[in-house]
PDB file of C-alpha atoms and ligand atoms in Angstrom:
ATOM      1  CA  MET A  23     -70.192 -44.144  59.990  1.00 49.00           C
ATOM      2  CA  LEU A  24     -67.591 -42.707  57.625  1.00 49.00           C
ATOM      3  CA  ALA A  25     -68.859 -44.934  54.855  1.00 52.00           C
ATOM      4  CA  LEU A  26     -72.404 -43.773  55.492  1.00 46.00           C
ATOM      5  CA  LEU A  27     -71.367 -40.114  55.364  1.00 46.00           C
ATOM      6  CA  ALA A  28     -69.452 -40.710  52.178  1.00 49.00           C
ATOM      7  CA  TYR A  29     -72.447 -42.495  50.728  1.00 48.00           C
ATOM      8  CA  LEU A  30     -74.792 -39.636  51.556  1.00 45.00           C
ATOM      9  CA  TYR A  31     -72.311 -37.150  50.166  1.00 47.00           C
ATOM     10  CA  LEU A  32     -72.050 -39.161  46.965  1.00 47.00           C
ATOM     11  CA  GLN A  33     -75.781 -39.499  46.596  1.00 45.00           C
ATOM     12  CA  LYS A  34     -76.061 -35.745  46.814  1.00 43.00           C
ATOM     13  CA  PHE A  35     -73.222 -35.180  44.416  1.00 44.00           C
ATOM     14  CA  PHE A  36     -74.440 -37.669  41.848  1.00 44.00           C
ATOM     15  CA  GLN A  37     -77.966 -36.365  41.983  1.00 40.00           C
ATOM     16  CA  CYS A  38     -76.673 -32.972  40.898  1.00 38.00           C
ATOM     17  CA  GLU A  39     -75.304 -34.719  37.845  1.00 43.00           C
ATOM     18  CA  ALA A  40     -78.708 -36.076  36.861  1.00 41.00           C
ATOM     19  CA  SER A  41     -79.731 -33.125  34.710  1.00 40.00           C
ATOM     20  CA  SER A  42     -76.665 -33.399  32.482  1.00 44.00           C
ATOM     21  CA  ILE A  43     -77.187 -37.163  32.101  1.00 43.00           C
ATOM     22  CA  ILE A  44     -80.681 -36.551  30.822  1.00 41.00           C
ATOM     23  CA  SER A  45     -79.631 -33.890  28.351  1.00 47.00           C
ATOM     24  CA  ALA A  46     -76.937 -36.197  26.973  1.00 46.00           C
ATOM     25  CA  LEU A  47     -79.419 -39.052  26.585  1.00 48.00           C
ATOM     26  CA  GLU A  48     -81.499 -36.796  24.402  1.00 51.00           C
ATOM     27  CA  ARG A  49     -78.518 -36.313  22.116  1.00 57.00           C
ATOM     28  CA  PRO A  50     -76.708 -39.675  21.977  1.00 57.00           C
ATOM     29  CA  GLU A  51     -74.585 -38.634  18.983  1.00 65.00           C
ATOM     30  CA  ILE A  52     -72.501 -36.296  21.153  1.00 73.00           C
ATOM     31  CA  LYS A  53     -69.046 -37.702  21.789  1.00 90.00           C
ATOM     32  CA  CYS A  54     -66.097 -36.916  24.018  1.00 94.00           C
ATOM     33  CA  ARG A  55     -62.478 -37.776  23.351  1.00 94.00           C
ATOM     34  CA  ASN A  56     -60.293 -39.614  25.866  1.00 93.00           C
ATOM     35  CA  GLU A  57     -56.552 -40.322  26.230  1.00 93.00           C
ATOM     36  CA  GLN A  58     -56.932 -43.527  24.248  1.00 91.00           C
ATOM     37  CA  GLN A  59     -57.930 -41.304  21.317  1.00 92.00           C
ATOM     38  CA  ILE A  60     -61.409 -42.826  21.348  1.00 92.00           C
ATOM     39  CA  TYR A  61     -64.603 -40.799  21.026  1.00 94.00           C
ATOM     40  CA  LEU A  62     -67.374 -42.056  23.315  1.00 93.00           C
ATOM     41  CA  PRO A  63     -70.957 -40.932  23.858  1.00 91.00           C
ATOM     42  CA  TYR A  64     -71.450 -39.030  27.113  1.00 89.00           C
ATOM     43  CA  ASP A  65     -72.724 -41.908  29.280  1.00 87.00           C
ATOM     44  CA  GLU A  66     -70.054 -44.347  28.185  1.00 89.00           C
ATOM     45  CA  PHE A  67     -67.373 -41.696  28.485  1.00 92.00           C
ATOM     46  CA  LYS A  68     -68.432 -41.001  32.068  1.00 89.00           C
ATOM     47  CA  THR A  69     -68.219 -44.550  33.389  1.00 90.00           C
ATOM     48  CA  GLU A  70     -65.128 -45.325  31.361  1.00 91.00           C
ATOM     49  CA  ALA A  71     -63.173 -42.227  32.467  1.00 93.00           C
ATOM     50  CA  CYS A  72     -64.211 -42.861  36.070  1.00 92.00           C
ATOM     51  CA  ALA A  73     -63.007 -46.485  35.875  1.00 93.00           C
ATOM     52  CA  ARG A  74     -59.636 -45.304  34.590  1.00 92.00           C
ATOM     53  CA  CYS A  75     -59.395 -42.584  37.265  1.00 93.00           C
ATOM     54  CA  TYR A  76     -59.540 -45.576  39.624  1.00 93.00           C
ATOM     55  CA  LYS A  77     -57.006 -47.560  37.632  1.00 93.00           C
ATOM     56  CA  TYR A  78     -54.465 -44.707  37.633  1.00 92.00           C
ATOM     57  CA  MET A  79     -54.517 -44.330  41.428  1.00 93.00           C
ATOM     58  CA  PRO A  80     -51.514 -45.798  43.297  1.00 92.00           C
ATOM     59  CA  SER A  81     -51.955 -49.029  45.270  1.00 91.00           C
ATOM     60  CA  VAL A  82     -51.350 -47.239  48.619  1.00 92.00           C
ATOM     61  CA  ALA A  83     -54.862 -45.825  48.240  1.00 93.00           C
ATOM     62  CA  PHE A  84     -56.534 -49.226  48.480  1.00 94.00           C
ATOM     63  CA  HIS A  85     -57.290 -52.044  50.921  1.00 91.00           C
ATOM     64  CA  PHE A  86     -57.953 -54.080  47.857  1.00 93.00           C
ATOM     65  CA  LYS A  87     -57.749 -52.680  44.363  1.00 94.00           C
ATOM     66  CA  LEU A  88     -60.389 -53.824  41.916  1.00 93.00           C
ATOM     67  CA  GLN A  89     -59.164 -54.621  38.432  1.00 93.00           C
ATOM     68  CA  TYR A  90     -59.795 -52.441  35.421  1.00 93.00           C
ATOM     69  CA  THR A  91     -61.266 -54.483  32.602  1.00 88.00           C
ATOM     70  CA  LYS A  92     -61.677 -53.981  28.886  1.00 81.00           C
ATOM     71  CA  GLU A  93     -65.407 -54.141  29.418  1.00 79.00           C
ATOM     72  CA  LEU A  94     -66.536 -50.485  29.309  1.00 78.00           C
ATOM     73  CA  GLY A  95     -66.821 -48.767  32.668  1.00 84.00           C
ATOM     74  CA  THR A  96     -66.526 -51.803  34.921  1.00 88.00           C
ATOM     75  CA  LEU A  97     -64.182 -52.798  37.733  1.00 92.00           C
ATOM     76  CA  TYR A  98     -63.689 -56.499  38.390  1.00 92.00           C
ATOM     77  CA  ASP A  99     -63.565 -57.969  41.887  1.00 92.00           C
ATOM     78  CA  PRO A 100     -61.742 -61.342  41.778  1.00 92.00           C
ATOM     79  CA  ARG A 101     -62.736 -62.088  45.398  1.00 92.00           C
ATOM     80  CA  ILE A 102     -66.355 -62.527  44.378  1.00 91.00           C
ATOM     81  CA  ASN A 103     -65.784 -63.130  40.666  1.00 92.00           C
ATOM     82  CA  ALA A 104     -68.030 -60.242  39.691  1.00 88.00           C
ATOM     83  CA  SER A 105     -67.757 -56.943  37.853  1.00 88.00           C
ATOM     84  CA  HIS A 106     -69.082 -53.709  39.249  1.00 86.00           C
ATOM     85  CA  TYR A 107     -70.526 -51.493  36.594  1.00 84.00           C
ATOM     86  CA  LEU A 108     -69.836 -47.925  37.675  1.00 83.00           C
ATOM     87  CA  ASN A 109     -73.419 -46.899  38.024  1.00 70.00           C
ATOM     88  CA  PRO A 110     -73.094 -43.232  39.028  1.00 62.00           C
ATOM     89  CA  PHE A 111     -76.020 -43.651  41.408  1.00 64.00           C
ATOM     90  CA  ASN A 112     -74.573 -46.659  43.199  1.00 68.00           C
ATOM     91  CA  ILE A 113     -70.859 -46.964  43.684  1.00 71.00           C
ATOM     92  CA  SER A 114     -70.905 -47.949  47.360  1.00 74.00           C
ATOM     93  CA  GLU A 115     -69.120 -51.278  46.752  1.00 81.00           C
ATOM     94  CA  VAL A 116     -66.213 -49.438  45.143  1.00 88.00           C
ATOM     95  CA  LEU A 117     -65.884 -46.961  48.037  1.00 89.00           C
ATOM     96  CA  ASN A 118     -65.164 -49.833  50.430  1.00 87.00           C
ATOM     97  CA  THR A 119     -61.945 -50.616  48.594  1.00 91.00           C
ATOM     98  CA  PHE A 120     -60.243 -47.344  49.627  1.00 92.00           C
ATOM     99  CA  VAL A 121     -57.996 -47.116  52.691  1.00 92.00           C
ATOM    100  CA  GLU A 122     -59.260 -43.661  53.606  1.00 90.00           C
ATOM    101  CA  GLU A 123     -62.057 -41.340  52.703  1.00 90.00           C
ATOM    102  CA  SER A 124     -59.536 -38.821  51.354  1.00 90.00           C
ATOM    103  CA  PHE A 125     -58.542 -41.247  48.591  1.00 92.00           C
ATOM    104  CA  ALA A 126     -62.184 -41.891  47.735  1.00 91.00           C
ATOM    105  CA  GLU A 127     -62.623 -38.139  47.491  1.00 90.00           C
ATOM    106  CA  LYS A 128     -59.702 -37.868  45.091  1.00 92.00           C
ATOM    107  CA  TRP A 129     -61.174 -40.568  42.926  1.00 92.00           C
ATOM    108  CA  ILE A 130     -64.567 -38.867  42.874  1.00 91.00           C
ATOM    109  CA  SER A 131     -62.959 -35.550  42.152  1.00 92.00           C
ATOM    110  CA  CYS A 132     -61.203 -37.124  39.151  1.00 93.00           C
ATOM    111  CA  CYS A 133     -64.503 -38.624  37.917  1.00 92.00           C
ATOM    112  CA  ARG A 134     -66.187 -35.279  38.353  1.00 92.00           C
ATOM    113  CA  ALA A 135     -63.414 -33.508  36.428  1.00 94.00           C
ATOM    114  CA  ALA A 136     -63.845 -36.028  33.587  1.00 94.00           C
ATOM    115  CA  TRP A 137     -67.565 -35.406  33.430  1.00 92.00           C
ATOM    116  CA  GLU A 138     -67.137 -31.656  33.501  1.00 94.00           C
ATOM    117  CA  CYS A 139     -64.548 -32.106  30.762  1.00 95.00           C
ATOM    118  CA  CYS A 140     -67.063 -33.954  28.588  1.00 94.00           C
ATOM    119  CA  ASN A 141     -69.613 -31.199  29.195  1.00 93.00           C
ATOM    120  CA  THR A 142     -67.042 -28.599  28.212  1.00 93.00           C
ATOM    121  CA  MET A 143     -66.051 -30.551  25.093  1.00 93.00           C
ATOM    122  CA  ILE A 144     -69.678 -30.684  24.041  1.00 91.00           C
ATOM    123  CA  LYS A 145     -70.524 -27.066  24.784  1.00 90.00           C
ATOM    124  CA  THR A 146     -67.416 -25.200  23.646  1.00 89.00           C
ATOM    125  CA  PRO A 147     -67.694 -24.092  20.019  1.00 89.00           C
ATOM    126  CA  ALA A 148     -64.742 -24.911  17.748  1.00 86.00           C
ATOM    127  CA  SER A 149     -62.562 -21.803  17.522  1.00 84.00           C
ATOM    128  CA  LEU A 150     -59.597 -23.301  15.655  1.00 85.00           C
ATOM    129  CA  LYS A 151     -61.610 -24.853  12.837  1.00 83.00           C
ATOM    130  CA  ASN A 152     -59.466 -23.347  10.088  1.00 86.00           C
ATOM    131  CA  THR A 153     -56.049 -23.888  11.626  1.00 91.00           C
ATOM    132  CA  LYS A 154     -54.168 -27.086  12.274  1.00 94.00           C
ATOM    133  CA  HIS A 155     -54.705 -28.039  15.905  1.00 94.00           C
ATOM    134  CA  CYS A 156     -54.758 -30.878  18.430  1.00 95.00           C
ATOM    135  CA  PRO A 157     -58.284 -31.876  19.444  1.00 94.00           C
ATOM    136  CA  ARG A 158     -59.791 -31.106  22.857  1.00 95.00           C
ATOM    137  CA  THR A 159     -59.376 -34.148  25.038  1.00 96.00           C
ATOM    138  CA  TRP A 160     -59.453 -35.731  28.470  1.00 96.00           C
ATOM    139  CA  ASP A 161     -56.000 -37.105  29.356  1.00 95.00           C
ATOM    140  CA  GLY A 162     -57.028 -39.432  32.194  1.00 94.00           C
ATOM    141  CA  TRP A 163     -56.576 -36.784  34.889  1.00 94.00           C
ATOM    142  CA  GLN A 164     -57.203 -33.428  33.348  1.00 95.00           C
ATOM    143  CA  CYS A 165     -59.057 -31.704  30.509  1.00 96.00           C
ATOM    144  CA  TRP A 166     -57.301 -30.000  27.572  1.00 96.00           C
ATOM    145  CA  PRO A 167     -58.772 -27.552  25.052  1.00 95.00           C
ATOM    146  CA  ASP A 168     -58.182 -27.398  21.284  1.00 95.00           C
ATOM    147  CA  THR A 169     -54.543 -26.338  20.991  1.00 95.00           C
ATOM    148  CA  PRO A 170     -52.812 -24.849  17.903  1.00 95.00           C
ATOM    149  CA  ALA A 171     -50.249 -27.137  16.250  1.00 95.00           C
ATOM    150  CA  GLY A 172     -46.668 -26.528  17.341  1.00 95.00           C
ATOM    151  CA  THR A 173     -47.581 -25.044  20.733  1.00 96.00           C
ATOM    152  CA  THR A 174     -47.617 -26.381  24.285  1.00 97.00           C
ATOM    153  CA  ALA A 175     -50.717 -25.972  26.434  1.00 96.00           C
ATOM    154  CA  SER A 176     -50.296 -25.338  30.179  1.00 96.00           C
ATOM    155  CA  LEU A 177     -52.917 -25.787  32.876  1.00 96.00           C
ATOM    156  CA  PRO A 178     -52.762 -25.743  36.688  1.00 95.00           C
ATOM    157  CA  CYS A 179     -52.148 -29.207  38.199  1.00 93.00           C
ATOM    158  CA  GLN A 180     -55.385 -30.480  39.737  1.00 91.00           C
ATOM    159  CA  ASN A 181     -55.548 -31.342  43.452  1.00 89.00           C
ATOM    160  CA  HIS A 182     -56.671 -34.914  42.781  1.00 89.00           C
ATOM    161  CA  ILE A 183     -53.319 -35.811  41.205  1.00 89.00           C
ATOM    162  CA  TYR A 184     -51.521 -35.389  44.559  1.00 89.00           C
ATOM    163  CA  PHE A 185     -52.115 -38.824  46.061  1.00 80.00           C
ATOM    164  CA  GLU A 186     -49.444 -39.279  48.679  1.00 75.00           C
ATOM    165  CA  ASN A 187     -49.354 -35.786  50.117  1.00 73.00           C
ATOM    166  CA  GLY A 188     -51.370 -32.640  49.684  1.00 76.00           C
ATOM    167  CA  PRO A 189     -51.065 -30.219  46.782  1.00 80.00           C
ATOM    168  CA  PRO A 190     -48.127 -27.769  46.861  1.00 82.00           C
ATOM    169  CA  SER A 191     -48.650 -24.353  48.424  1.00 82.00           C
ATOM    170  CA  CYS A 192     -48.197 -22.512  45.123  1.00 85.00           C
ATOM    171  CA  THR A 193     -49.912 -23.325  41.832  1.00 88.00           C
ATOM    172  CA  LYS A 194     -47.922 -25.549  39.500  1.00 91.00           C
ATOM    173  CA  TYR A 195     -48.600 -26.265  35.855  1.00 94.00           C
ATOM    174  CA  ALA A 196     -48.883 -29.410  33.751  1.00 95.00           C
ATOM    175  CA  HIS A 197     -47.898 -29.233  30.088  1.00 96.00           C
ATOM    176  CA  LYS A 198     -49.259 -30.921  26.999  1.00 97.00           C
ATOM    177  CA  GLU A 199     -47.386 -30.582  23.761  1.00 97.00           C
ATOM    178  CA  CYS A 200     -49.214 -30.276  20.454  1.00 96.00           C
ATOM    179  CA  LEU A 201     -46.819 -31.358  17.690  1.00 97.00           C
ATOM    180  CA  PRO A 202     -46.474 -29.336  14.443  1.00 96.00           C
ATOM    181  CA  ASN A 203     -48.558 -31.930  12.557  1.00 94.00           C
ATOM    182  CA  GLY A 204     -51.519 -31.437  14.890  1.00 94.00           C
ATOM    183  CA  THR A 205     -51.178 -34.591  17.002  1.00 95.00           C
ATOM    184  CA  TRP A 206     -50.652 -34.648  20.749  1.00 97.00           C
ATOM    185  CA  TYR A 207     -47.202 -35.775  21.908  1.00 97.00           C
ATOM    186  CA  ILE A 208     -47.042 -39.584  22.060  1.00 95.00           C
ATOM    187  CA  ASN A 209     -44.601 -41.282  24.426  1.00 93.00           C
ATOM    188  CA  GLU A 210     -42.416 -44.359  23.909  1.00 93.00           C
ATOM    189  CA  TYR A 211     -45.339 -46.628  24.855  1.00 91.00           C
ATOM    190  CA  ARG A 212     -47.325 -45.129  21.978  1.00 91.00           C
ATOM    191  CA  ARG A 213     -49.689 -43.375  24.367  1.00 92.00           C
ATOM    192  CA  GLU A 214     -50.733 -39.750  24.391  1.00 95.00           C
ATOM    193  CA  TRP A 215     -48.841 -38.261  27.296  1.00 95.00           C
ATOM    194  CA  THR A 216     -49.089 -35.111  29.388  1.00 95.00           C
ATOM    195  CA  ASN A 217     -46.021 -33.813  31.179  1.00 95.00           C
ATOM    196  CA  TYR A 218     -46.911 -33.823  34.878  1.00 93.00           C
ATOM    197  CA  THR A 219     -43.298 -33.774  36.092  1.00 92.00           C
ATOM    198  CA  THR A 220     -43.567 -30.030  36.771  1.00 90.00           C
ATOM    199  CA  CYS A 221     -46.451 -30.716  39.183  1.00 90.00           C
ATOM    200  CA  GLY A 222     -44.039 -32.439  41.575  1.00 81.00           C
ATOM    201  CA  ARG A 223     -43.188 -31.203  45.024  1.00 65.00           C
ATOM    202  CA  ARG A 224     -39.538 -32.214  44.995  1.00 56.00           C
ATOM    203  CA  GLU A 225     -38.196 -28.668  44.549  1.00 51.00           C
ATOM    204  CA  GLU A 226     -40.298 -27.400  47.409  1.00 52.00           C
ATOM    205  CA  HIS A 227     -39.043 -30.211  49.679  1.00 52.00           C
ATOM    206  CA  ARG A 228     -35.458 -29.429  48.833  1.00 53.00           C
ATOM    207  CA  GLN A 229     -35.878 -25.754  49.762  1.00 53.00           C
ATOM    208  CA  TYR A 230     -37.553 -26.773  52.991  1.00 53.00           C
ATOM    209  CA  LEU A 231     -34.608 -29.055  53.779  1.00 53.00           C
ATOM    210  CA  TYR A 232     -32.057 -26.293  53.057  1.00 55.00           C
ATOM    211  CA  PHE A 233     -33.929 -23.991  55.388  1.00 56.00           C
ATOM    212  CA  HIS A 234     -33.807 -26.569  58.184  1.00 59.00           C
ATOM    213  CA  VAL A 235     -30.155 -27.417  57.748  1.00 58.00           C
ATOM    214  CA  THR A 236     -29.254 -23.719  57.736  1.00 59.00           C
ATOM    215  CA  THR A 237     -31.182 -23.003  60.932  1.00 62.00           C
ATOM    216  CA  TYR A 238     -29.532 -26.004  62.629  1.00 60.00           C
ATOM    217  CA  ILE A 239     -26.079 -24.767  61.712  1.00 62.00           C
ATOM    218  CA  ILE A 240     -26.844 -21.256  62.947  1.00 62.00           C
ATOM    219  CA  SER A 241     -28.178 -22.534  66.266  1.00 70.00           C
ATOM    220  CA  ILE A 242     -25.117 -24.765  66.754  1.00 63.00           C
ATOM    221  CA  ILE A 243     -22.823 -21.800  66.134  1.00 68.00           C
ATOM    222  CA  PHE A 244     -24.627 -19.846  68.852  1.00 70.00           C
ATOM    223  CA  ILE A 245     -24.782 -22.747  71.287  1.00 70.00           C
ATOM    224  CA  ILE A 246     -21.015 -23.374  71.364  1.00 72.00           C
ATOM    225  CA  PRO A 247     -20.048 -20.076  73.131  1.00 74.00           C
ATOM    226  CA  ALA A 248     -23.048 -20.513  75.445  1.00 76.00           C
ATOM    227  CA  LEU A 249     -21.787 -23.981  76.395  1.00 75.00           C
ATOM    228  CA  ILE A 250     -18.266 -22.673  76.949  1.00 77.00           C
ATOM    229  CA  ILE A 251     -19.586 -19.958  79.294  1.00 76.00           C
ATOM    230  CA  PHE A 252     -21.791 -22.475  81.080  1.00 73.00           C
ATOM    231  CA  MET A 253     -18.848 -24.880  81.583  1.00 79.00           C
ATOM    232  CA  SER A 254     -16.542 -22.153  82.865  1.00 80.00           C
ATOM    233  CA  TYR A 255     -18.998 -21.223  85.661  1.00 75.00           C
ATOM    234  CA  LYS A 256     -19.343 -24.800  86.903  1.00 66.00           C
TER     235      LYS A 256
HETATM  236  C1  NAG B  24     -66.624 -66.335  37.142  1.00 72.24           C
HETATM  237  O1  NAG B  24     -67.913 -66.045  36.599  1.00 72.24           O
HETATM  238  C2  NAG B  24     -68.060 -66.368  35.230  1.00 72.24           C
HETATM  239  C3  NAG B  24     -69.434 -65.922  34.746  1.00 72.24           C
HETATM  240  O2  NAG B  24     -70.129 -65.224  35.707  1.00 72.24           O
HETATM  241  C4  NAG B  24     -67.869 -67.884  35.039  1.00 72.24           C
HETATM  242  O3  NAG B  24     -67.984 -68.206  33.669  1.00 72.24           O
HETATM  243  C5  NAG B  24     -66.480 -68.272  35.552  1.00 72.24           C
HETATM  244  O4  NAG B  24     -66.316 -69.678  35.470  1.00 72.24           O
HETATM  245  C6  NAG B  24     -66.304 -67.804  36.992  1.00 72.24           C
HETATM  246  N1  NAG B  24     -64.923 -68.073  37.395  1.00 72.24           N
HETATM  247  C7  NAG B  24     -64.586 -68.567  38.585  1.00 72.24           C
HETATM  248  C8  NAG B  24     -63.118 -68.740  38.836  1.00 72.24           C
HETATM  249  O5  NAG B  24     -65.425 -68.898  39.425  1.00 72.24           O
HETATM  250  C1  NAG B  25     -76.518 -50.773  44.988  1.00 72.24           C
HETATM  251  O1  NAG B  25     -75.776 -51.978  44.851  1.00 72.24           O
HETATM  252  C2  NAG B  25     -76.004 -52.916  45.898  1.00 72.24           C
HETATM  253  C3  NAG B  25     -75.059 -54.094  45.681  1.00 72.24           C
HETATM  254  O2  NAG B  25     -74.913 -54.416  44.353  1.00 72.24           O
HETATM  255  C4  NAG B  25     -77.480 -53.326  45.884  1.00 72.24           C
HETATM  256  O3  NAG B  25     -77.729 -54.247  46.930  1.00 72.24           O
HETATM  257  C5  NAG B  25     -78.343 -52.075  46.070  1.00 72.24           C
HETATM  258  O4  NAG B  25     -79.707 -52.426  45.970  1.00 72.24           O
HETATM  259  C6  NAG B  25     -78.018 -51.032  45.005  1.00 72.24           C
HETATM  260  N1  NAG B  25     -78.736 -49.805  45.270  1.00 72.24           N
HETATM  261  C7  NAG B  25     -79.370 -49.099  44.315  1.00 72.24           C
HETATM  262  C8  NAG B  25     -80.017 -47.835  44.756  1.00 72.24           C
HETATM  263  O5  NAG B  25     -79.388 -49.452  43.147  1.00 72.24           O
HETATM  264  C1  NAG B  26     -46.837 -36.360  13.792  1.00 72.24           C
HETATM  265  O1  NAG B  26     -45.490 -36.149  14.135  1.00 72.24           O
HETATM  266  C2  NAG B  26     -44.975 -37.080  15.092  1.00 72.24           C
HETATM  267  C3  NAG B  26     -43.560 -36.657  15.459  1.00 72.24           C
HETATM  268  O2  NAG B  26     -42.894 -36.046  14.413  1.00 72.24           O
HETATM  269  C4  NAG B  26     -45.024 -38.475  14.501  1.00 72.24           C
HETATM  270  O3  NAG B  26     -44.532 -39.420  15.447  1.00 72.24           O
HETATM  271  C5  NAG B  26     -46.478 -38.816  14.171  1.00 72.24           C
HETATM  272  O4  NAG B  26     -46.567 -40.083  13.563  1.00 72.24           O
HETATM  273  C6  NAG B  26     -47.061 -37.768  13.242  1.00 72.24           C
HETATM  274  N1  NAG B  26     -48.482 -38.052  13.094  1.00 72.24           N
HETATM  275  C7  NAG B  26     -49.107 -38.024  11.921  1.00 72.24           C
HETATM  276  C8  NAG B  26     -50.571 -38.321  11.941  1.00 72.24           C
HETATM  277  O5  NAG B  26     -48.532 -37.737  10.903  1.00 72.24           O
HETATM  278  C1  NAG B  27     -41.276 -32.586  30.974  1.00 72.24           C
HETATM  279  O1  NAG B  27     -41.058 -31.285  31.489  1.00 72.24           O
HETATM  280  C2  NAG B  27     -39.806 -31.095  32.135  1.00 72.24           C
HETATM  281  C3  NAG B  27     -39.770 -29.718  32.724  1.00 72.24           C
HETATM  282  O2  NAG B  27     -40.164 -28.754  31.785  1.00 72.24           O
HETATM  283  C4  NAG B  27     -38.685 -31.343  31.119  1.00 72.24           C
HETATM  284  O3  NAG B  27     -37.433 -31.210  31.773  1.00 72.24           O
HETATM  285  C5  NAG B  27     -38.827 -32.747  30.544  1.00 72.24           C
HETATM  286  O4  NAG B  27     -37.846 -32.937  29.540  1.00 72.24           O
HETATM  287  C6  NAG B  27     -40.204 -32.940  29.955  1.00 72.24           C
HETATM  288  N1  NAG B  27     -40.345 -34.334  29.527  1.00 72.24           N
HETATM  289  C7  NAG B  27     -40.626 -34.673  28.281  1.00 72.24           C
HETATM  290  C8  NAG B  27     -40.631 -36.126  28.008  1.00 72.24           C
HETATM  291  O5  NAG B  27     -40.872 -33.853  27.421  1.00 72.24           O
END
């Protein structure tokens, strides 16, 4: 039943995407940049980004995690020795690999963000043409605009990056550093990297814990005289 609902929901959602697919097919030269620093035409970008949204999800989200392959936009299932091409109109086999619908929703939300990102990359006119800047890009989770060299871009952390518990109650920001030479910060694994550490919920948890410990101590302080009075009347 859940799977059916999810399927219907997806059908509806993907149908809404149809118009943008058609417009991109008419202009195949249009390309979108991803975190591997590769420019792909719209259709390839879509399936590829969606496959990597899947790859980046933690294993707790899956009954059985399909393998990301080098073949564009496919997920490999070793159980049946077959690859699923992420056809946006038919991803039902992939949905069955999630433990819960909520994880499937996060995955879809990531795919959708990637597609919207590609649309934005295509439609937004270049405003920093004459200054040194880092190029607009998809980072695997989130979309980043052209950013002047030597500055750090900040954007709200997206809900679909909170896999193990819900998003925090207040908006937090992810940061992406554009180096003075106009390249995005590259980490020790030679990959473009966005700083998502500030999206974490650790600080919030700690405050919550302090609050609890403090209330416990206060209630113990008040209970002791009450106990003494109670004992003395026995
Ligand atoms: C998996 O399929 C491919 C082609 O479809 C075939 O060449 C290969 O031998 C198969 N591997 C196994 C382990 O069955
Ligand atoms: C979706 O994929 C399944 C399994 O590969 C196939 O049986 C079904 O016909 C496909 N549906 C559509 C609408 O392409
Ligand atoms: C830009 O600067 C960074 C850090 O100083 C360096 O690692 C990188 O190779 C430079 N990129 C280019 C294209 O010069
Ligand atoms: C990421 O951001 C945090 C908080 O601003 C900072 O402490 C940390 O050094 C940053 N990490 C890198 C690798 O820049």
